[in-house]
Amino acid sequence: MPSDLWMETKPPKKAKTGNRSLKFTRPLSEGDWERFNFYAPMIRVMHLKSRVFSVQTHPIEYVSINPAVFAAFNDYAAEHKIKSFLPRLRSAAIHLDNNAFAKNTLPLLGCFMSPEITSIDLLPPRNPTVLNQLISQNCPNLTTLNVPNGALDGLVPTLASGMPKVTAIRGELASAKSDLPDFLGALPLLQSLRTLVVDCHTEFSSLTTAGGRFQNLVDLNIKAFDWKELAKLFTHLRCGFETLQIFLHNPRQGDHSVPKSYGFQKLINALGSNERLATTLTKLTITDKRQETIQFMEDLGDPFPPLFSLKALQHLV
């Protein structure tokens, strides 16, 4: 857009943190769109953040976009019946950790979304209701959702009904145990879900295939803290996994206990006795780089014979 359309406001010199803001100086005109309209159909990826870190200035300075900018775009789109400014957009990163910004901006973002979007990297606000409307109404072909920083807990129950084609979810479960049932209860609503990458900071034994859940889930990448909890998981979660990646975290802060070898053996036994895995699992990866693990593995001898029942297994790492 033309340089005379923008104005940048700077923070006071004595301010400890820098928050610059970009806003329009005048109404949009037809001539402002010439360059934008030329490049817009070529844009495939969009990044929208409530605060953009400025590495060229103060190390804690952020640049924000005034919500009035989005309002101006939204009004222009409505007036000229423009469905999307970025009609060929395939991927979007929307990080709205500033809840005030999200509240004022989310309802105005529909004109930037595209029905061709298949992947969204999302850091949602506390109340994702408006976000649900934004995605369900504008992204009918969404297949991949990436959600960092523990934001999955309250998000999936809200979005599940609006994401019928999602096949992959990657994210992190926070430590709040009370949020876990909502998350696990909503996941089965995603009937097309094939890939789940999840970082669990809490127990997850209630993740189960009972009642016909997760019938299409074939790829699981899970991070946890305890071998025994993982063994319980694969006792109840009997999916036809093709790829299974298991990563054990470092102990929780303040927990200096050495992991027990029988916990690892229980996990191997649970995997070997899982009948669904016998004919489907082709790749199994188990990762634990702690020094304690190396020590207790020496006490196990050969823990892997139970895996001989996995007839389709081709790669064991």
Short mmCIF file of C-alpha atoms in Angstrom, two decimals:
data_model
loop_
_atom_site.label_atom_id
_atom_site.label_comp_id
_atom_site.label_asym_id
_atom_site.label_seq_id
_atom_site.Cartn_x
_atom_site.Cartn_y
_atom_site.Cartn_z
CA MET A 1 0.00 0.00 0.00
CA PRO A 2 1.19 3.64 -0.57
CA SER A 3 3.55 5.01 2.07
CA ASP A 4 1.40 8.09 2.69
CA LEU A 5 -1.44 5.84 3.85
CA TRP A 6 0.39 4.81 7.03
CA MET A 7 1.44 6.56 10.18
CA GLU A 8 3.52 5.10 12.96
CA THR A 9 3.05 6.21 16.54
CA LYS A 10 6.00 5.76 18.86
CA PRO A 11 6.01 5.18 22.63
CA PRO A 12 7.15 7.93 25.03
CA LYS A 13 10.91 8.16 25.36
CA LYS A 14 10.73 7.41 29.09
CA ALA A 15 8.61 4.28 28.59
CA LYS A 16 10.23 1.06 29.84
CA THR A 17 8.60 -0.98 27.09
CA GLY A 18 8.14 0.07 23.52
CA ASN A 19 4.80 -0.37 21.80
CA ARG A 20 4.64 1.21 18.38
CA SER A 21 1.39 1.25 16.43
CA LEU A 22 0.64 1.39 12.72
CA LYS A 23 -2.58 3.06 11.61
CA PHE A 24 -4.15 4.64 8.52
CA THR A 25 -3.89 8.40 8.04
CA ARG A 26 -6.77 8.71 5.55
CA PRO A 27 -9.60 6.67 3.98
CA LEU A 28 -8.73 4.04 1.40
CA SER A 29 -9.16 5.07 -2.23
CA GLU A 30 -9.28 3.16 -5.52
CA GLY A 31 -5.72 4.15 -6.40
CA ASP A 32 -4.36 2.58 -3.22
CA TRP A 33 -5.18 -0.92 -4.47
CA GLU A 34 -3.25 -1.09 -7.73
CA ARG A 35 -0.12 -2.73 -6.33
CA PHE A 36 -2.02 -4.75 -3.73
CA ASN A 37 -4.37 -6.25 -6.32
CA PHE A 38 -1.41 -7.28 -8.44
CA TYR A 39 0.34 -9.22 -5.66
CA ALA A 40 -2.62 -10.46 -3.57
CA PRO A 41 -3.47 -13.51 -5.75
CA MET A 42 0.14 -14.65 -5.41
CA ILE A 43 0.12 -14.69 -1.60
CA ARG A 44 -0.07 -18.21 -0.13
CA VAL A 45 0.99 -17.61 3.50
CA MET A 46 -0.19 -14.98 6.00
CA HIS A 47 1.19 -14.22 9.47
CA LEU A 48 -0.97 -12.17 11.82
CA LYS A 49 0.26 -11.41 15.32
CA SER A 50 -1.20 -9.09 17.91
CA ARG A 51 2.35 -7.99 18.71
CA VAL A 52 5.23 -8.09 16.25
CA PHE A 53 8.70 -8.13 17.79
CA SER A 54 10.97 -5.43 16.41
CA VAL A 55 14.58 -6.67 16.34
CA GLN A 56 15.90 -3.44 14.86
CA THR A 57 15.02 -1.32 17.84
CA HIS A 58 14.70 -1.90 21.55
CA PRO A 59 14.80 -5.65 22.39
CA ILE A 60 11.41 -5.45 24.15
CA GLU A 61 9.71 -3.23 21.59
CA TYR A 62 6.65 -4.49 19.78
CA VAL A 63 4.76 -3.19 16.78
CA SER A 64 0.97 -3.53 16.74
CA ILE A 65 -1.62 -2.80 14.10
CA ASN A 66 -4.48 -0.54 15.09
CA PRO A 67 -7.83 -2.40 14.83
CA ALA A 68 -9.10 0.56 12.81
CA VAL A 69 -6.88 -0.67 9.97
CA PHE A 70 -8.76 -3.97 9.85
CA ALA A 71 -12.07 -2.11 10.13
CA ALA A 72 -11.14 -0.04 7.07
CA PHE A 73 -10.32 -3.16 5.06
CA ASN A 74 -13.53 -4.83 6.24
CA ASP A 75 -15.67 -1.84 5.25
CA TYR A 76 -14.00 -1.63 1.85
CA ALA A 77 -14.59 -5.34 1.23
CA ALA A 78 -18.27 -5.03 2.16
CA GLU A 79 -18.76 -1.97 -0.05
CA HIS A 80 -17.10 -3.57 -3.08
CA LYS A 81 -18.44 -7.10 -2.40
CA ILE A 82 -14.95 -8.59 -2.04
CA LYS A 83 -15.11 -12.08 -0.50
CA SER A 84 -11.38 -12.31 0.20
CA PHE A 85 -8.45 -9.98 -0.32
CA LEU A 86 -6.20 -13.08 -0.45
CA PRO A 87 -8.18 -15.56 -2.56
CA ARG A 88 -5.31 -18.08 -2.98
CA LEU A 89 -4.19 -18.15 0.66
CA ARG A 90 -3.25 -21.68 1.74
CA SER A 91 -1.73 -21.22 5.21
CA ALA A 92 -2.28 -18.71 8.03
CA ALA A 93 -0.53 -18.08 11.34
CA ILE A 94 -2.82 -16.23 13.75
CA HIS A 95 -1.27 -15.42 17.13
CA LEU A 96 -3.68 -13.44 19.28
CA ASP A 97 -2.25 -13.59 22.78
CA ASN A 98 -3.45 -10.01 23.37
CA ASN A 99 -7.10 -10.53 24.29
CA ALA A 100 -8.14 -6.90 23.84
CA PHE A 101 -6.66 -6.90 20.35
CA ALA A 102 -8.34 -10.23 19.56
CA LYS A 103 -11.75 -9.02 20.72
CA ASN A 104 -11.62 -5.97 18.45
CA THR A 105 -9.91 -7.60 15.48
CA LEU A 106 -11.21 -11.17 15.07
CA PRO A 107 -14.67 -10.19 13.75
CA LEU A 108 -12.93 -8.16 11.02
CA LEU A 109 -10.60 -10.85 9.67
CA GLY A 110 -13.04 -12.71 7.46
CA CYS A 111 -12.09 -10.63 4.42
CA PHE A 112 -8.49 -11.92 4.69
CA MET A 113 -9.36 -15.61 4.99
CA SER A 114 -9.73 -17.92 2.01
CA PRO A 115 -11.64 -21.15 1.32
CA GLU A 116 -8.33 -22.56 0.04
CA ILE A 117 -6.72 -22.45 3.50
CA THR A 118 -5.71 -25.94 4.59
CA SER A 119 -3.37 -25.15 7.51
CA ILE A 120 -3.65 -22.73 10.44
CA ASP A 121 -1.03 -22.11 13.10
CA LEU A 122 -3.01 -20.69 16.00
CA LEU A 123 -2.40 -19.03 19.33
CA PRO A 124 -6.00 -18.29 20.33
CA PRO A 125 -7.47 -15.77 22.77
CA ARG A 126 -9.10 -16.88 26.01
CA ASN A 127 -12.58 -16.93 24.50
CA PRO A 128 -12.39 -18.68 21.12
CA THR A 129 -16.09 -18.29 20.21
CA VAL A 130 -15.52 -15.60 17.59
CA LEU A 131 -12.51 -17.56 16.34
CA ASN A 132 -14.76 -20.56 15.81
CA GLN A 133 -17.06 -18.47 13.63
CA LEU A 134 -14.11 -17.08 11.69
CA ILE A 135 -12.71 -20.51 10.84
CA SER A 136 -15.97 -22.41 10.32
CA GLN A 137 -17.41 -19.75 8.03
CA ASN A 138 -14.29 -19.04 5.98
CA CYS A 139 -12.08 -22.15 6.01
CA PRO A 140 -14.18 -25.14 4.93
CA ASN A 141 -11.13 -27.07 3.69
CA LEU A 142 -8.97 -26.76 6.81
CA THR A 143 -7.10 -30.02 7.42
CA THR A 144 -4.22 -29.12 9.78
CA LEU A 145 -4.40 -27.16 13.05
CA ASN A 146 -1.24 -26.29 15.01
CA VAL A 147 -1.84 -24.93 18.52
CA PRO A 148 1.17 -24.20 20.82
CA ASN A 149 1.58 -23.24 24.48
CA GLY A 150 -1.13 -25.31 26.13
CA ALA A 151 -3.97 -23.62 24.23
CA LEU A 152 -5.56 -26.89 23.05
CA ASP A 153 -7.46 -27.47 26.29
CA GLY A 154 -10.32 -25.05 25.76
CA LEU A 155 -10.04 -24.67 22.01
CA VAL A 156 -10.99 -28.01 20.49
CA PRO A 157 -14.42 -28.28 22.17
CA THR A 158 -15.31 -24.93 20.63
CA LEU A 159 -13.89 -25.59 17.17
CA ALA A 160 -14.68 -29.27 16.63
CA SER A 161 -18.08 -28.70 15.03
CA GLY A 162 -16.60 -26.16 12.64
CA MET A 163 -13.67 -28.26 11.42
CA PRO A 164 -15.22 -31.33 9.78
CA LYS A 165 -12.25 -32.00 7.47
CA VAL A 166 -9.40 -31.67 9.97
CA THR A 167 -7.06 -34.65 9.67
CA ALA A 168 -4.12 -33.39 11.78
CA ILE A 169 -3.86 -31.58 15.11
CA ARG A 170 -0.55 -30.58 16.63
CA GLY A 171 -0.46 -28.93 20.01
CA GLU A 172 0.15 -28.99 23.72
CA LEU A 173 -2.07 -29.87 26.67
CA ALA A 174 -1.54 -27.60 29.65
CA SER A 175 -1.02 -28.83 33.18
CA ALA A 176 -4.56 -27.98 34.33
CA LYS A 177 -6.00 -31.44 34.82
CA SER A 178 -9.61 -30.20 34.89
CA ASP A 179 -9.39 -29.12 31.25
CA LEU A 180 -8.35 -32.54 29.95
CA PRO A 181 -11.79 -34.23 29.79
CA ASP A 182 -13.16 -31.39 27.64
CA PHE A 183 -10.28 -31.76 25.21
CA LEU A 184 -10.50 -35.55 25.03
CA GLY A 185 -14.27 -35.46 24.79
CA ALA A 186 -14.16 -33.13 21.80
CA LEU A 187 -11.47 -34.85 19.75
CA PRO A 188 -13.69 -37.76 18.66
CA LEU A 189 -16.00 -35.18 17.05
CA LEU A 190 -13.26 -34.77 14.45
CA GLN A 191 -14.19 -37.87 12.50
CA SER A 192 -11.49 -37.33 9.87
CA LEU A 193 -8.65 -37.00 12.40
CA ARG A 194 -5.68 -39.11 11.23
CA THR A 195 -2.70 -37.38 12.88
CA LEU A 196 -2.40 -36.23 16.50
CA VAL A 197 0.77 -34.62 17.82
CA VAL A 198 0.28 -33.76 21.47
CA ASP A 199 2.48 -32.70 24.37
CA CYS A 200 0.82 -33.90 27.59
CA HIS A 201 1.74 -32.22 30.86
CA THR A 202 -0.82 -34.26 32.75
CA GLU A 203 -2.25 -37.79 32.89
CA PHE A 204 -4.18 -38.98 29.86
CA SER A 205 -5.45 -42.47 30.61
CA SER A 206 -8.96 -41.36 29.65
CA LEU A 207 -7.81 -41.11 26.02
CA THR A 208 -9.59 -44.19 24.76
CA THR A 209 -11.13 -45.83 21.69
CA ALA A 210 -14.17 -46.93 23.70
CA GLY A 211 -17.43 -46.06 22.00
CA GLY A 212 -15.90 -46.09 18.53
CA ARG A 213 -13.62 -43.08 19.07
CA PHE A 214 -10.57 -42.26 16.95
CA GLN A 215 -11.27 -44.94 14.36
CA ASN A 216 -9.31 -43.07 11.67
CA LEU A 217 -6.32 -42.09 13.84
CA VAL A 218 -3.20 -43.67 12.30
CA ASP A 219 -0.35 -41.36 13.33
CA LEU A 220 0.35 -40.47 16.97
CA ASN A 221 3.26 -38.42 18.29
CA ILE A 222 2.98 -38.07 22.05
CA LYS A 223 5.20 -36.54 24.73
CA ALA A 224 4.71 -37.45 28.37
CA PHE A 225 6.44 -37.77 31.74
CA ASP A 226 5.85 -41.33 32.85
CA TRP A 227 6.32 -44.81 31.31
CA LYS A 228 3.49 -46.24 33.42
CA GLU A 229 1.01 -43.64 32.22
CA LEU A 230 2.00 -44.41 28.64
CA ALA A 231 1.46 -48.12 29.29
CA LYS A 232 -2.06 -47.36 30.57
CA LEU A 233 -2.68 -45.23 27.49
CA PHE A 234 -1.96 -48.04 25.04
CA THR A 235 -4.06 -50.43 27.07
CA HIS A 236 -7.13 -48.26 26.38
CA LEU A 237 -6.18 -46.65 23.07
CA ARG A 238 -6.50 -49.43 20.50
CA CYS A 239 -6.15 -47.59 17.21
CA GLY A 240 -4.73 -49.03 14.02
CA PHE A 241 -1.62 -46.87 14.26
CA GLU A 242 0.79 -46.97 11.35
CA THR A 243 3.32 -44.59 12.92
CA LEU A 244 3.87 -44.19 16.66
CA GLN A 245 6.38 -41.78 18.21
CA ILE A 246 6.81 -41.65 21.98
CA PHE A 247 8.98 -39.08 23.73
CA LEU A 248 9.61 -39.00 27.49
CA HIS A 249 10.13 -35.54 29.00
CA ASN A 250 12.61 -34.65 31.67
CA PRO A 251 11.07 -35.07 35.14
CA ARG A 252 8.76 -32.36 36.40
CA GLN A 253 10.42 -29.60 38.39
CA GLY A 254 11.19 -30.89 41.87
CA ASP A 255 10.84 -34.54 40.86
CA HIS A 256 14.29 -36.12 41.17
CA SER A 257 13.19 -39.74 41.27
CA VAL A 258 14.89 -42.14 38.89
CA PRO A 259 12.47 -43.75 36.38
CA LYS A 260 11.78 -47.40 37.13
CA SER A 261 12.72 -50.04 34.60
CA TYR A 262 9.48 -51.97 35.11
CA GLY A 263 7.57 -48.91 33.85
CA PHE A 264 9.37 -49.11 30.51
CA GLN A 265 8.80 -52.86 30.38
CA LYS A 266 5.08 -52.28 31.02
CA LEU A 267 4.96 -49.95 28.04
CA ILE A 268 6.64 -52.52 25.78
CA ASN A 269 4.26 -55.21 27.04
CA ALA A 270 1.24 -52.95 26.41
CA LEU A 271 2.35 -52.26 22.85
CA GLY A 272 3.05 -55.92 22.16
CA SER A 273 -0.35 -57.05 23.47
CA ASN A 274 -2.31 -54.40 21.56
CA GLU A 275 -4.03 -56.52 18.92
CA ARG A 276 -4.86 -53.54 16.66
CA LEU A 277 -1.16 -52.73 16.30
CA ALA A 278 -0.17 -56.26 15.27
CA THR A 279 -1.07 -55.77 11.61
CA THR A 280 -0.88 -51.98 11.20
CA LEU A 281 2.15 -50.52 13.02
CA THR A 282 5.10 -50.10 10.65
CA LYS A 283 7.25 -47.55 12.52
CA LEU A 284 7.84 -47.23 16.26
CA THR A 285 10.07 -44.55 17.77
CA ILE A 286 10.74 -44.30 21.53
CA THR A 287 12.93 -41.44 22.74
CA ASP A 288 14.33 -40.79 26.21
CA LYS A 289 17.74 -39.13 26.39
CA ARG A 290 18.01 -38.92 30.17
CA GLN A 291 21.16 -40.42 31.67
CA GLU A 292 19.07 -42.26 34.25
CA THR A 293 17.30 -44.11 31.46
CA ILE A 294 20.56 -45.33 29.97
CA GLN A 295 21.51 -46.70 33.39
CA PHE A 296 18.29 -48.57 34.10
CA MET A 297 18.06 -49.92 30.54
CA GLU A 298 21.19 -51.92 31.29
CA ASP A 299 19.23 -53.72 34.02
CA LEU A 300 16.47 -54.78 31.65
CA GLY A 301 18.52 -57.08 29.47
CA ASP A 302 16.42 -57.50 26.33
CA PRO A 303 13.00 -55.84 26.91
CA PHE A 304 11.77 -56.07 23.32
CA PRO A 305 10.55 -59.69 22.68
CA PRO A 306 6.89 -58.62 23.26
CA LEU A 307 7.21 -56.48 20.14
CA PHE A 308 7.72 -59.60 18.01
CA SER A 309 3.92 -59.83 17.82
CA LEU A 310 3.87 -56.63 15.74
CA LYS A 311 4.11 -58.43 12.41
CA ALA A 312 3.97 -55.27 10.25
CA LEU A 313 6.75 -53.45 12.15
CA GLN A 314 9.56 -52.39 9.81
CA HIS A 315 11.32 -49.60 11.71
CA LEU A 316 12.15 -49.58 15.42
CA VAL A 317 14.12 -46.58 16.72
#
